[in-house]
Each structure stands twice: as C-alpha cells, then as structure tokens.
Amino acid sequence: VVGTITNTDDDPVSNATVQLLLSDAPYASTFSDTDGTFTILGVEINKYSVLVEAAGYQPGTIKNLRIKKNKETKANVELEAE
C-alpha cells in the first residue's frame, strides 16, 4: 500500500500516523515522510480500512480498500484542519 497524505491546500502532511485496519483492528502502521508519502509492505489480500491521524487535523479514513495479489494499491488521503 502506497499513498500520499495532504491537507486541503494540497500541501504534504509529514509525520502523520497511517494505520491499516482489518475488521477495525490494527493490522499495520507507519508514518508519512516529509513529502507526505508512506509505504506499507507485505499486506495480505483482503479488504482494509485506512485511518490517518496528524496533529492539527481531523482524522481521515478510507473504507473497503481492496488489496489484490501482486498489485500496488494507492491510498491517498486528504486531511482537513481542526
């Protein structure tokens, strides 16, 4: 799973917590880099939710993110300021 975390002005959001959830339980997590990008490797085929949290922003989510075999899955999330 790869993606970019941005704000509503399309600026990257660094150091955001990106969690991959399976049935609402944590499966894997990482942080976004200074350019807002993140990567989570080794994700099994299934449907997941993505939860993104960063200081000063409302949480962002993606529901029903489908992971397919041998395919890169994009999960870009835009966060709104609190």
C-alpha positions as a Python dict, from the first residue, in 0.01 Angstrom:
ca = {
    (1, 'V'): (0, 0, 0),
    (2, 'V'): (142, 337, -101),
    (3, 'G'): (-2, 682, -75),
    (4, 'T'): (33, 1049, 0),
    (5, 'I'): (-115, 1244, 287),
    (6, 'T'): (-203, 1605, 202),
    (7, 'N'): (-407, 1887, 351),
    (8, 'T'): (-690, 2071, 177),
    (9, 'D'): (-436, 2311, 20),
    (10, 'D'): (-265, 2006, -140),
    (11, 'D'): (43, 2051, 84),
    (12, 'P'): (208, 1732, 215),
    (13, 'V'): (141, 1634, 577),
    (14, 'S'): (452, 1482, 732),
    (15, 'N'): (470, 1253, 1035),
    (16, 'A'): (103, 1151, 1008),
    (17, 'T'): (18, 813, 1159),
    (18, 'V'): (-116, 579, 891),
    (19, 'Q'): (-292, 267, 1020),
    (20, 'L'): (-421, -23, 816),
    (21, 'L'): (-719, -179, 993),
    (22, 'L'): (-866, -525, 937),
    (23, 'S'): (-1216, -558, 1089),
    (24, 'D'): (-1144, -237, 1285),
    (25, 'A'): (-837, -395, 1449),
    (26, 'P'): (-484, -262, 1379),
    (27, 'Y'): (-306, -469, 1112),
    (28, 'A'): (-6, -250, 1024),
    (29, 'S'): (104, 110, 1066),
    (30, 'T'): (365, 361, 957),
    (31, 'F'): (428, 737, 942),
    (32, 'S'): (424, 968, 642),
    (33, 'D'): (759, 1111, 529),
    (34, 'T'): (842, 1481, 492),
    (35, 'D'): (686, 1476, 144),
    (36, 'G'): (366, 1318, 282),
    (37, 'T'): (429, 978, 127),
    (38, 'F'): (406, 641, 301),
    (39, 'T'): (451, 273, 219),
    (40, 'I'): (324, -38, 397),
    (41, 'L'): (473, -359, 258),
    (42, 'G'): (373, -724, 295),
    (43, 'V'): (-3, -669, 314),
    (44, 'E'): (-211, -983, 260),
    (45, 'I'): (-500, -996, 13),
    (46, 'N'): (-813, -869, 188),
    (47, 'K'): (-1028, -557, 241),
    (48, 'Y'): (-893, -299, 485),
    (49, 'S'): (-972, 43, 621),
    (50, 'V'): (-709, 316, 639),
    (51, 'L'): (-705, 560, 931),
    (52, 'V'): (-478, 866, 914),
    (53, 'E'): (-417, 1094, 1212),
    (54, 'A'): (-195, 1402, 1241),
    (55, 'A'): (-165, 1684, 1494),
    (56, 'G'): (-384, 1979, 1399),
    (57, 'Y'): (-602, 1778, 1158),
    (58, 'Q'): (-924, 1581, 1173),
    (59, 'P'): (-873, 1206, 1118),
    (60, 'G'): (-903, 1086, 759),
    (61, 'T'): (-1030, 744, 652),
    (62, 'I'): (-1064, 518, 354),
    (63, 'K'): (-1307, 228, 386),
    (64, 'N'): (-1304, -100, 192),
    (65, 'L'): (-956, -66, 45),
    (66, 'R'): (-914, -386, -154),
    (67, 'I'): (-567, -541, -169),
    (68, 'K'): (-506, -764, -471),
    (69, 'K'): (-227, -1011, -536),
    (70, 'N'): (90, -859, -684),
    (71, 'K'): (-73, -517, -733),
    (72, 'E'): (34, -186, -584),
    (73, 'T'): (-263, -29, -407),
    (74, 'K'): (-284, 350, -373),
    (75, 'A'): (-435, 511, -66),
    (76, 'N'): (-415, 891, -88),
    (77, 'V'): (-581, 1079, 197),
    (78, 'E'): (-663, 1450, 230),
    (79, 'L'): (-684, 1584, 586),
    (80, 'E'): (-893, 1880, 699),
    (81, 'A'): (-757, 2119, 962),
    (82, 'E'): (-925, 2106, 1303),
}
